[in-house]
Amino acid sequence: MFKNYRSVVALLLFFAGVLNYLDRAALSVMAPLVKKDLQIDDAQMGILFSCFFIGYCLFCFLGGWGADRYGPRKVFGWAAAVWSLFCGATALAGSFTHLLIVRVLFGIGEGPMGTTTNKSISNWFPRKEVGRAVGFTNAGQPLGAAIAAPVVGLVGLHFGWRVSFIVIAALGFVWLAFWLWLFRDRPEHHPRVSEPERQMIAAQRPATRVTPTGQAKTPLWHYVLSLPVLGVAAAFFCFNYIQFFFLSWLPSYLTDFQHLDIKSMSLIGILPWLGATIGFIGGGMISDALFRRTGNFLLSRKLVIFSGLAVAAVCVMLTAWASSVTLAVSLITLASVFAYMTPQACWSLLQDIVPAERIGTAGGFVHLLANLAGILSPGITGFLIQYGGGYSSAFLLASVLALTGMALLGIFVRERSVNALRALA
């Protein structure tokens, strides 16, 4: 018996995030070598970064629906197997077209991760720990991106870019074995969970609402098309635009614009993602602390999102005029710290708005809308670099979108509209 088995669950979800973003960032780190080997230009590379999100966005929604219907254990298991398989298949790519197909299939595998993670947290953590749980588990994502720079970069330099994809695919299958061994959909189903922990989680789950006998359940679309949920999706979208801009193009920016070699980029490129990891964990702790102080769950999450996007917008804007690599990396790192305070606040805010039995599907819909940024951001950035105003215009656009996310969250997510939505349950 474990007194706190949910810590094991948090670690499993944390390492899932590490591997997910290690896999996802690998092509960005290897972009200079892949472009040279396969004769790909910047605009085509932007398309490759974006096409990942064609499959990804669709399966954000389907993965969330599947987590509600079949449970996160099965959905995450299949997802990890598919993304690891096609990450490894990247090593076999011999042309732009081949790589395009593999990236779409790879995106299908990674699509369910965010919503299935949120469903797992909803099942396993009490309301008072949601912010910290989301912050800690999602902190693995930027940490994976940080690890990608030295691990993938150095392996690619010594053994070739194809070998690096095979190595990280193998790590995914190792994680899958631990997931199937240690995780169950709910604490009630796990023999290693103590009775006091089971009772405590069951009594304090977020958004736990029971529909009275004989009363029809509110249709899902009343939630997913409501202004509060769409407001969360808008803020998440604007954060994601910055995230996928950095995730896709930061290595190329450091090598092409700031003139670093791949070895130096692999080391310096760690800093923004370490900052993002701090932002994830810190944002979760701050939002929970604000909730304890104010007693207002909605306000505590909105304050974190507002402050995170505001500081990130300013730092990203200033990067457009940064002339030295030291100043540019410092600004990008600070932007990452604050920007990455926002997603876990979005996830935990959603758990308070939407009932527990709908959180997987509703979260999947929000994740789908938010990750449309993954289709737009890398591709738009690639065309701006190749045909527009270069990296400066790309930084300015990302900054404007961060400010837009703040405005839409403030307009759509209000106490009155959230209370009206809760009343439907």
Tab-separated table of C-alpha atoms in Angstrom:
chain	number	residue	atom	x	y	z
A	1	MET	CA	0.000	0.000	0.000
A	2	PHE	CA	1.087	3.557	-0.763
A	3	LYS	CA	-0.047	6.495	1.386
A	4	ASN	CA	0.251	8.808	-1.616
A	5	TYR	CA	0.057	6.723	-4.778
A	6	ARG	CA	-1.068	9.733	-6.792
A	7	SER	CA	2.584	10.832	-6.686
A	8	VAL	CA	3.409	7.762	-8.784
A	9	VAL	CA	0.687	8.794	-11.238
A	10	ALA	CA	2.123	12.323	-11.365
A	11	LEU	CA	5.605	10.957	-12.149
A	12	LEU	CA	4.250	8.741	-14.939
A	13	LEU	CA	2.469	11.733	-16.502
A	14	PHE	CA	5.555	13.913	-16.009
A	15	PHE	CA	7.803	11.479	-17.906
A	16	ALA	CA	5.135	11.093	-20.601
A	17	GLY	CA	5.422	14.840	-21.167
A	18	VAL	CA	9.220	14.639	-21.255
A	19	LEU	CA	9.175	11.938	-23.933
A	20	ASN	CA	6.348	13.536	-25.884
A	21	TYR	CA	8.193	16.824	-26.312
A	22	LEU	CA	11.582	15.156	-26.714
A	23	ASP	CA	10.094	13.310	-29.698
A	24	ARG	CA	8.296	16.384	-30.987
A	25	ALA	CA	11.294	18.728	-30.732
A	26	ALA	CA	13.704	16.286	-32.359
A	27	LEU	CA	12.955	17.433	-35.920
A	28	SER	CA	13.446	21.082	-34.921
A	29	VAL	CA	16.863	20.319	-33.432
A	30	MET	CA	17.871	18.242	-36.446
A	31	ALA	CA	16.370	20.697	-38.963
A	32	PRO	CA	19.732	22.041	-40.223
A	33	LEU	CA	20.958	18.496	-40.956
A	34	VAL	CA	17.617	17.271	-42.348
A	35	LYS	CA	17.273	20.287	-44.663
A	36	LYS	CA	20.742	19.678	-46.049
A	37	ASP	CA	20.310	15.910	-46.445
A	38	LEU	CA	16.839	15.986	-48.031
A	39	GLN	CA	17.252	19.317	-49.902
A	40	ILE	CA	14.415	21.076	-48.036
A	41	ASP	CA	14.045	24.886	-47.843
A	42	ASP	CA	12.629	26.983	-44.958
A	43	ALA	CA	9.110	27.181	-46.373
A	44	GLN	CA	8.978	23.384	-46.802
A	45	MET	CA	10.354	22.886	-43.298
A	46	GLY	CA	7.573	25.134	-41.972
A	47	ILE	CA	5.044	22.901	-43.740
A	48	LEU	CA	6.611	19.827	-42.129
A	49	PHE	CA	6.362	21.394	-38.684
A	50	SER	CA	2.731	22.347	-39.336
A	51	CYS	CA	1.532	19.075	-40.881
A	52	PHE	CA	2.249	17.289	-37.588
A	53	PHE	CA	-0.763	19.147	-36.193
A	54	ILE	CA	-3.200	17.934	-38.850
A	55	GLY	CA	-3.378	14.528	-37.196
A	56	TYR	CA	-2.630	15.991	-33.774
A	57	CYS	CA	-5.602	18.381	-33.621
A	58	LEU	CA	-8.148	15.774	-34.706
A	59	PHE	CA	-6.935	13.284	-32.119
A	60	CYS	CA	-6.877	15.891	-29.362
A	61	PHE	CA	-10.663	15.697	-29.567
A	62	LEU	CA	-10.953	11.984	-30.300
A	63	GLY	CA	-8.411	11.185	-27.588
A	64	GLY	CA	-10.404	13.168	-25.015
A	65	TRP	CA	-13.623	11.445	-26.071
A	66	GLY	CA	-11.844	8.083	-25.858
A	67	ALA	CA	-10.491	8.873	-22.371
A	68	ASP	CA	-14.058	9.561	-21.176
A	69	ARG	CA	-15.412	6.418	-22.821
A	70	TYR	CA	-12.599	3.860	-22.486
A	71	GLY	CA	-10.416	5.349	-19.761
A	72	PRO	CA	-7.024	7.102	-19.923
A	73	ARG	CA	-5.007	3.897	-19.423
A	74	LYS	CA	-6.022	2.371	-22.758
A	75	VAL	CA	-6.020	5.639	-24.697
A	76	PHE	CA	-2.607	6.744	-23.450
A	77	GLY	CA	-1.209	3.258	-24.038
A	78	TRP	CA	-2.263	3.192	-27.687
A	79	ALA	CA	-1.186	6.795	-28.199
A	80	ALA	CA	2.312	6.196	-26.807
A	81	ALA	CA	2.744	3.112	-28.983
A	82	VAL	CA	1.720	4.983	-32.148
A	83	TRP	CA	3.812	8.105	-31.516
A	84	SER	CA	6.904	6.051	-30.623
A	85	LEU	CA	6.492	3.899	-33.733
A	86	PHE	CA	6.257	6.836	-36.128
A	87	CYS	CA	8.950	8.809	-34.347
A	88	GLY	CA	11.240	5.884	-35.140
A	89	ALA	CA	9.870	5.732	-38.697
A	90	THR	CA	11.183	9.281	-39.250
A	91	ALA	CA	14.624	7.688	-39.569
A	92	LEU	CA	13.444	5.953	-42.770
A	93	ALA	CA	12.361	9.160	-44.540
A	94	GLY	CA	14.074	9.711	-47.871
A	95	SER	CA	12.134	12.672	-49.252
A	96	PHE	CA	9.989	15.630	-48.316
A	97	THR	CA	6.794	13.718	-49.174
A	98	HIS	CA	7.775	10.691	-47.121
A	99	LEU	CA	8.609	12.889	-44.140
A	100	LEU	CA	5.298	14.741	-44.566
A	101	ILE	CA	3.291	11.500	-44.267
A	102	VAL	CA	5.265	10.278	-41.251
A	103	ARG	CA	4.786	13.610	-39.451
A	104	VAL	CA	0.990	13.471	-39.889
A	105	LEU	CA	0.867	9.922	-38.486
A	106	PHE	CA	3.235	10.902	-35.686
A	107	GLY	CA	0.866	13.757	-34.805
A	108	ILE	CA	-2.068	11.336	-34.610
A	109	GLY	CA	-0.197	9.403	-31.906
A	110	GLU	CA	0.666	12.490	-29.858
A	111	GLY	CA	-2.787	14.107	-30.140
A	112	PRO	CA	-4.450	12.415	-27.137
A	113	MET	CA	-1.666	13.284	-24.666
A	114	GLY	CA	-2.866	16.646	-23.297
A	115	THR	CA	-6.517	15.752	-22.820
A	116	THR	CA	-5.750	12.265	-21.492
A	117	THR	CA	-3.311	13.759	-18.994
A	118	ASN	CA	-5.999	16.192	-17.840
A	119	LYS	CA	-8.543	13.370	-17.536
A	120	SER	CA	-6.055	11.359	-15.465
A	121	ILE	CA	-5.497	14.332	-13.136
A	122	SER	CA	-9.257	14.858	-12.820
A	123	ASN	CA	-9.620	11.211	-11.772
A	124	TRP	CA	-6.641	11.076	-9.421
A	125	PHE	CA	-6.247	14.459	-7.683
A	126	PRO	CA	-8.365	16.470	-5.224
A	127	ARG	CA	-9.462	19.954	-6.208
A	128	LYS	CA	-7.002	21.721	-3.895
A	129	GLU	CA	-4.047	20.022	-5.673
A	130	VAL	CA	-5.168	20.455	-9.284
A	131	GLY	CA	-2.965	23.476	-10.055
A	132	ARG	CA	0.193	21.862	-8.685
A	133	ALA	CA	-0.640	18.515	-10.313
A	134	VAL	CA	-1.208	20.058	-13.750
A	135	GLY	CA	1.866	22.280	-13.334
A	136	PHE	CA	4.160	19.441	-12.277
A	137	THR	CA	2.995	16.871	-14.813
A	138	ASN	CA	3.074	19.349	-17.691
A	139	ALA	CA	6.499	20.633	-16.633
A	140	GLY	CA	7.862	17.497	-18.258
A	141	GLN	CA	6.965	18.916	-21.662
A	142	PRO	CA	9.383	21.883	-21.789
A	143	LEU	CA	11.943	19.777	-19.941
A	144	GLY	CA	11.704	17.276	-22.792
A	145	ALA	CA	12.259	20.108	-25.254
A	146	ALA	CA	15.278	21.215	-23.187
A	147	ILE	CA	16.732	17.716	-23.191
A	148	ALA	CA	16.100	17.438	-26.934
A	149	ALA	CA	18.666	20.131	-27.716
A	150	PRO	CA	21.731	18.397	-26.191
A	151	VAL	CA	20.587	14.751	-26.469
A	152	VAL	CA	19.208	14.785	-30.012
A	153	GLY	CA	21.731	17.363	-31.194
A	154	LEU	CA	24.806	15.529	-29.933
A	155	VAL	CA	23.558	12.074	-30.964
A	156	GLY	CA	22.761	13.465	-34.410
A	157	LEU	CA	26.203	15.034	-34.751
A	158	HIS	CA	28.044	11.846	-33.794
A	159	PHE	CA	25.825	9.141	-35.319
A	160	GLY	CA	23.627	10.936	-37.849
A	161	TRP	CA	20.167	12.470	-37.519
A	162	ARG	CA	18.395	9.189	-38.309
A	163	VAL	CA	19.862	7.372	-35.300
A	164	SER	CA	18.591	10.037	-32.908
A	165	PHE	CA	14.971	9.281	-33.882
A	166	ILE	CA	15.455	5.545	-33.305
A	167	VAL	CA	16.921	6.135	-29.831
A	168	ILE	CA	14.087	8.327	-28.578
A	169	ALA	CA	11.444	6.005	-30.093
A	170	ALA	CA	12.885	3.163	-27.985
A	171	LEU	CA	12.535	5.303	-24.854
A	172	GLY	CA	8.831	5.711	-25.636
A	173	PHE	CA	8.247	1.961	-25.591
A	174	VAL	CA	10.056	1.690	-22.250
A	175	TRP	CA	7.700	4.296	-20.760
A	176	LEU	CA	4.696	2.423	-22.203
A	177	ALA	CA	5.647	-0.735	-20.274
A	178	PHE	CA	5.749	1.212	-16.977
A	179	TRP	CA	2.424	2.928	-17.753
A	180	LEU	CA	0.563	-0.333	-18.312
A	181	TRP	CA	2.140	-1.838	-15.181
A	182	LEU	CA	1.615	1.026	-12.723
A	183	PHE	CA	-1.449	3.002	-13.853
A	184	ARG	CA	-5.177	2.358	-13.491
A	185	ASP	CA	-7.976	4.663	-14.608
A	186	ARG	CA	-9.123	5.570	-11.102
A	187	PRO	CA	-7.715	5.126	-7.586
A	188	GLU	CA	-10.720	2.930	-6.749
A	189	HIS	CA	-9.409	0.377	-9.274
A	190	HIS	CA	-5.835	0.233	-7.978
A	191	PRO	CA	-4.855	-2.276	-5.249
A	192	ARG	CA	-1.806	-0.226	-4.203
A	193	VAL	CA	-3.880	2.823	-3.190
A	194	SER	CA	-4.706	3.084	0.516
A	195	GLU	CA	-8.309	3.432	1.644
A	196	PRO	CA	-7.788	6.911	3.207
A	197	GLU	CA	-6.314	8.197	-0.077
A	198	ARG	CA	-9.193	6.706	-2.064
A	199	GLN	CA	-11.765	8.370	0.156
A	200	MET	CA	-9.989	11.722	0.170
A	201	ILE	CA	-9.708	11.859	-3.649
A	202	ALA	CA	-13.306	10.711	-4.176
A	203	ALA	CA	-14.619	13.407	-1.819
A	204	GLN	CA	-12.612	16.263	-3.355
A	205	ARG	CA	-12.480	15.600	-7.081
A	206	PRO	CA	-12.742	18.743	-9.237
A	207	ALA	CA	-16.064	19.467	-10.930
A	208	THR	CA	-17.778	16.529	-9.221
A	209	ARG	CA	-21.465	16.970	-9.991
A	210	VAL	CA	-24.259	14.457	-9.934
A	211	THR	CA	-27.237	14.732	-12.255
A	212	PRO	CA	-30.452	14.149	-10.252
A	213	THR	CA	-32.346	10.949	-11.001
A	214	GLY	CA	-34.708	11.338	-13.904
A	215	GLN	CA	-33.093	14.574	-15.100
A	216	ALA	CA	-31.535	14.515	-18.569
A	217	LYS	CA	-27.849	15.279	-18.788
A	218	THR	CA	-26.941	18.597	-20.358
A	219	PRO	CA	-25.729	17.963	-23.938
A	220	LEU	CA	-21.976	18.171	-24.426
A	221	TRP	CA	-22.255	20.993	-26.978
A	222	HIS	CA	-23.789	23.295	-24.357
A	223	TYR	CA	-20.400	23.161	-22.662
A	224	VAL	CA	-17.921	23.109	-25.527
A	225	LEU	CA	-19.600	25.958	-27.445
A	226	SER	CA	-20.145	28.124	-24.366
A	227	LEU	CA	-18.333	31.466	-24.042
A	228	PRO	CA	-16.260	30.452	-20.963
A	229	VAL	CA	-14.935	27.300	-22.646
A	230	LEU	CA	-14.235	29.146	-25.905
A	231	GLY	CA	-12.479	31.883	-23.911
A	232	VAL	CA	-10.164	29.311	-22.336
A	233	ALA	CA	-9.556	27.838	-25.796
A	234	ALA	CA	-8.682	31.289	-27.188
A	235	ALA	CA	-6.129	31.973	-24.437
A	236	PHE	CA	-4.701	28.485	-24.909
A	237	PHE	CA	-4.478	29.035	-28.688
A	238	CYS	CA	-2.501	32.253	-28.261
A	239	PHE	CA	-0.118	30.610	-25.808
A	240	ASN	CA	0.303	27.682	-28.196
A	241	TYR	CA	1.197	30.008	-31.053
A	242	ILE	CA	4.206	31.203	-29.049
A	243	GLN	CA	5.019	27.686	-27.870
A	244	PHE	CA	5.054	26.156	-31.332
A	245	PHE	CA	6.929	29.119	-32.765
A	246	PHE	CA	9.720	28.465	-30.246
A	247	LEU	CA	9.471	24.676	-30.457
A	248	SER	CA	9.694	24.631	-34.262
A	249	TRP	CA	11.955	27.573	-35.099
A	250	LEU	CA	14.142	28.418	-32.096
A	251	PRO	CA	17.011	26.086	-33.144
A	252	SER	CA	16.964	27.516	-36.672
A	253	TYR	CA	16.793	31.074	-35.313
A	254	LEU	CA	19.876	30.457	-33.178
A	255	THR	CA	21.829	28.860	-36.036
A	256	ASP	CA	20.648	30.924	-39.035
A	257	PHE	CA	20.023	34.352	-37.487
A	258	GLN	CA	22.317	34.375	-34.446
A	259	HIS	CA	24.976	32.296	-36.288
A	260	LEU	CA	25.583	29.619	-33.624
A	261	ASP	CA	26.916	26.228	-34.655
A	262	ILE	CA	24.821	23.138	-33.868
A	263	LYS	CA	26.889	22.208	-30.817
A	264	SER	CA	26.539	25.685	-29.253
A	265	MET	CA	22.836	25.814	-30.172
A	266	SER	CA	22.307	22.437	-28.504
A	267	LEU	CA	23.644	23.810	-25.221
A	268	ILE	CA	22.284	27.373	-25.281
A	269	GLY	CA	18.927	26.122	-26.567
A	270	ILE	CA	18.342	24.418	-23.217
A	271	LEU	CA	17.830	27.727	-21.380
A	272	PRO	CA	14.374	28.757	-22.691
A	273	TRP	CA	12.991	25.296	-21.970
A	274	LEU	CA	14.400	25.254	-18.459
A	275	GLY	CA	12.657	28.598	-18.016
A	276	ALA	CA	9.446	27.050	-19.333
A	277	THR	CA	9.764	24.207	-16.815
A	278	ILE	CA	10.040	26.759	-14.003
A	279	GLY	CA	6.981	28.527	-15.405
A	280	PHE	CA	4.909	25.359	-15.475
A	281	ILE	CA	5.711	24.390	-11.889
A	282	GLY	CA	5.666	27.951	-10.554
A	283	GLY	CA	2.396	28.800	-12.282
A	284	GLY	CA	0.681	25.797	-10.706
A	285	MET	CA	1.971	26.655	-7.235
A	286	ILE	CA	1.035	30.341	-7.595
A	287	SER	CA	-2.486	29.591	-8.827
A	288	ASP	CA	-3.122	27.174	-5.931
A	289	ALA	CA	-1.696	29.730	-3.464
A	290	LEU	CA	-3.970	32.449	-4.883
A	291	PHE	CA	-6.937	30.100	-4.568
A	292	ARG	CA	-6.144	29.425	-0.915
A	293	ARG	CA	-5.791	33.161	-0.264
A	294	THR	CA	-8.837	34.391	-2.180
A	295	GLY	CA	-11.134	31.368	-2.130
A	296	ASN	CA	-11.955	32.252	-5.752
A	297	PHE	CA	-10.900	29.495	-8.159
A	298	LEU	CA	-11.807	31.473	-11.279
A	299	LEU	CA	-9.971	34.634	-10.250
A	300	SER	CA	-6.817	32.785	-9.183
A	301	ARG	CA	-6.499	31.071	-12.568
A	302	LYS	CA	-7.308	34.184	-14.615
A	303	LEU	CA	-4.697	36.269	-12.780
A	304	VAL	CA	-2.010	33.728	-13.619
A	305	ILE	CA	-3.027	33.620	-17.298
A	306	PHE	CA	-3.178	37.419	-17.612
A	307	SER	CA	0.220	38.028	-16.012
A	308	GLY	CA	1.853	35.176	-17.931
A	309	LEU	CA	0.665	36.308	-21.362
A	310	ALA	CA	1.351	39.996	-20.635
A	311	VAL	CA	5.017	39.544	-19.706
A	312	ALA	CA	5.532	37.024	-22.512
A	313	ALA	CA	4.077	39.478	-25.046
A	314	VAL	CA	6.506	42.221	-24.019
A	315	CYS	CA	9.556	39.933	-24.035
A	316	VAL	CA	8.704	38.400	-27.414
A	317	MET	CA	8.176	41.862	-28.891
A	318	LEU	CA	11.561	43.066	-27.627
A	319	THR	CA	13.262	39.988	-29.096
A	320	ALA	CA	12.374	41.276	-32.565
A	321	TRP	CA	15.014	43.996	-32.075
A	322	ALA	CA	17.575	41.978	-30.071
A	323	SER	CA	20.958	42.263	-31.806
A	324	SER	CA	23.027	39.947	-29.593
A	325	VAL	CA	22.513	36.257	-28.860
A	326	THR	CA	22.788	36.922	-25.098
A	327	LEU	CA	19.957	39.461	-25.118
A	328	ALA	CA	17.803	37.367	-27.452
A	329	VAL	CA	18.140	34.176	-25.415
A	330	SER	CA	17.561	36.083	-22.155
A	331	LEU	CA	14.333	37.608	-23.488
A	332	ILE	CA	13.120	34.309	-24.942
A	333	THR	CA	13.884	32.531	-21.657
A	334	LEU	CA	11.978	35.142	-19.632
A	335	ALA	CA	9.087	34.940	-22.102
A	336	SER	CA	9.067	31.158	-21.645
A	337	VAL	CA	8.960	31.403	-17.845
A	338	PHE	CA	5.826	33.569	-17.935
A	339	ALA	CA	4.128	32.107	-21.003
A	340	TYR	CA	4.301	28.605	-19.539
A	341	MET	CA	2.468	29.744	-16.418
A	342	THR	CA	-0.703	29.878	-18.535
A	343	PRO	CA	-1.478	26.353	-19.878
A	344	GLN	CA	-1.862	24.602	-16.514
A	345	ALA	CA	-4.090	27.496	-15.388
A	346	CYS	CA	-6.179	26.916	-18.536
A	347	TRP	CA	-6.438	23.185	-17.849
A	348	SER	CA	-7.374	23.598	-14.182
A	349	LEU	CA	-9.815	26.400	-15.028
A	350	LEU	CA	-11.518	24.067	-17.483
A	351	GLN	CA	-11.854	21.412	-14.773
A	352	ASP	CA	-13.813	23.910	-12.668
A	353	ILE	CA	-16.098	24.949	-15.540
A	354	VAL	CA	-16.957	21.521	-16.986
A	355	PRO	CA	-18.334	18.492	-15.036
A	356	ALA	CA	-15.962	15.582	-14.425
A	357	GLU	CA	-17.844	13.199	-16.733
A	358	ARG	CA	-17.423	15.677	-19.625
A	359	ILE	CA	-13.875	16.868	-18.966
A	360	GLY	CA	-12.158	14.484	-21.383
A	361	THR	CA	-14.312	15.343	-24.374
A	362	ALA	CA	-14.605	19.057	-23.574
A	363	GLY	CA	-10.878	19.230	-22.897
A	364	GLY	CA	-10.266	17.469	-26.196
A	365	PHE	CA	-12.337	20.054	-28.041
A	366	VAL	CA	-10.460	22.911	-26.346
A	367	HIS	CA	-7.158	21.222	-27.121
A	368	LEU	CA	-8.210	20.803	-30.758
A	369	LEU	CA	-8.971	24.523	-31.095
A	370	ALA	CA	-5.837	25.519	-29.196
A	371	ASN	CA	-3.603	23.314	-31.301
A	372	LEU	CA	-4.786	24.785	-34.553
A	373	ALA	CA	-1.972	27.163	-33.612
A	374	GLY	CA	0.361	24.271	-34.301
A	375	ILE	CA	-0.820	24.180	-37.909
A	376	LEU	CA	-0.613	27.947	-38.327
A	377	SER	CA	2.418	29.021	-36.282
A	378	PRO	CA	5.236	26.962	-37.861
A	379	GLY	CA	3.936	27.403	-41.389
A	380	ILE	CA	3.301	31.147	-41.106
A	381	THR	CA	6.709	31.601	-39.482
A	382	GLY	CA	8.412	29.677	-42.284
A	383	PHE	CA	6.807	31.881	-44.942
A	384	LEU	CA	7.586	35.062	-43.003
A	385	ILE	CA	11.240	34.025	-42.766
A	386	GLN	CA	11.459	33.086	-46.434
A	387	TYR	CA	9.253	35.713	-48.076
A	388	GLY	CA	8.208	38.283	-45.451
A	389	GLY	CA	10.006	40.385	-42.877
A	390	GLY	CA	12.170	37.578	-41.511
A	391	TYR	CA	12.365	36.558	-37.863
A	392	SER	CA	11.516	40.057	-36.577
A	393	SER	CA	8.048	39.997	-38.132
A	394	ALA	CA	7.478	36.503	-36.737
A	395	PHE	CA	8.291	37.674	-33.190
A	396	LEU	CA	5.995	40.696	-33.531
A	397	LEU	CA	3.059	38.580	-34.690
A	398	ALA	CA	3.501	36.181	-31.754
A	399	SER	CA	3.526	39.135	-29.352
A	400	VAL	CA	0.283	40.583	-30.742
A	401	LEU	CA	-1.428	37.206	-30.403
A	402	ALA	CA	-0.409	36.924	-26.745
A	403	LEU	CA	-2.146	40.242	-26.055
A	404	THR	CA	-5.165	39.048	-28.032
A	405	GLY	CA	-5.390	35.944	-25.828
A	406	MET	CA	-5.541	38.124	-22.702
A	407	ALA	CA	-8.357	40.220	-24.161
A	408	LEU	CA	-10.478	37.244	-25.242
A	409	LEU	CA	-10.103	35.512	-21.878
A	410	GLY	CA	-11.207	38.678	-20.070
A	411	ILE	CA	-14.246	39.122	-22.333
A	412	PHE	CA	-15.485	35.506	-22.425
A	413	VAL	CA	-14.567	34.030	-19.029
A	414	ARG	CA	-16.596	35.973	-16.466
A	415	GLU	CA	-18.053	34.896	-13.127
A	416	ARG	CA	-21.619	35.367	-14.348
A	417	SER	CA	-21.205	33.275	-17.504
A	418	VAL	CA	-19.337	30.536	-15.643
A	419	ASN	CA	-22.023	30.349	-12.944
A	420	ALA	CA	-24.708	30.122	-15.630
A	421	LEU	CA	-22.847	27.225	-17.224
A	422	ARG	CA	-22.442	25.449	-13.885
A	423	ALA	CA	-26.177	25.783	-13.307
A	424	LEU	CA	-26.784	23.561	-16.338
A	425	ALA	CA	-25.161	20.598	-14.580
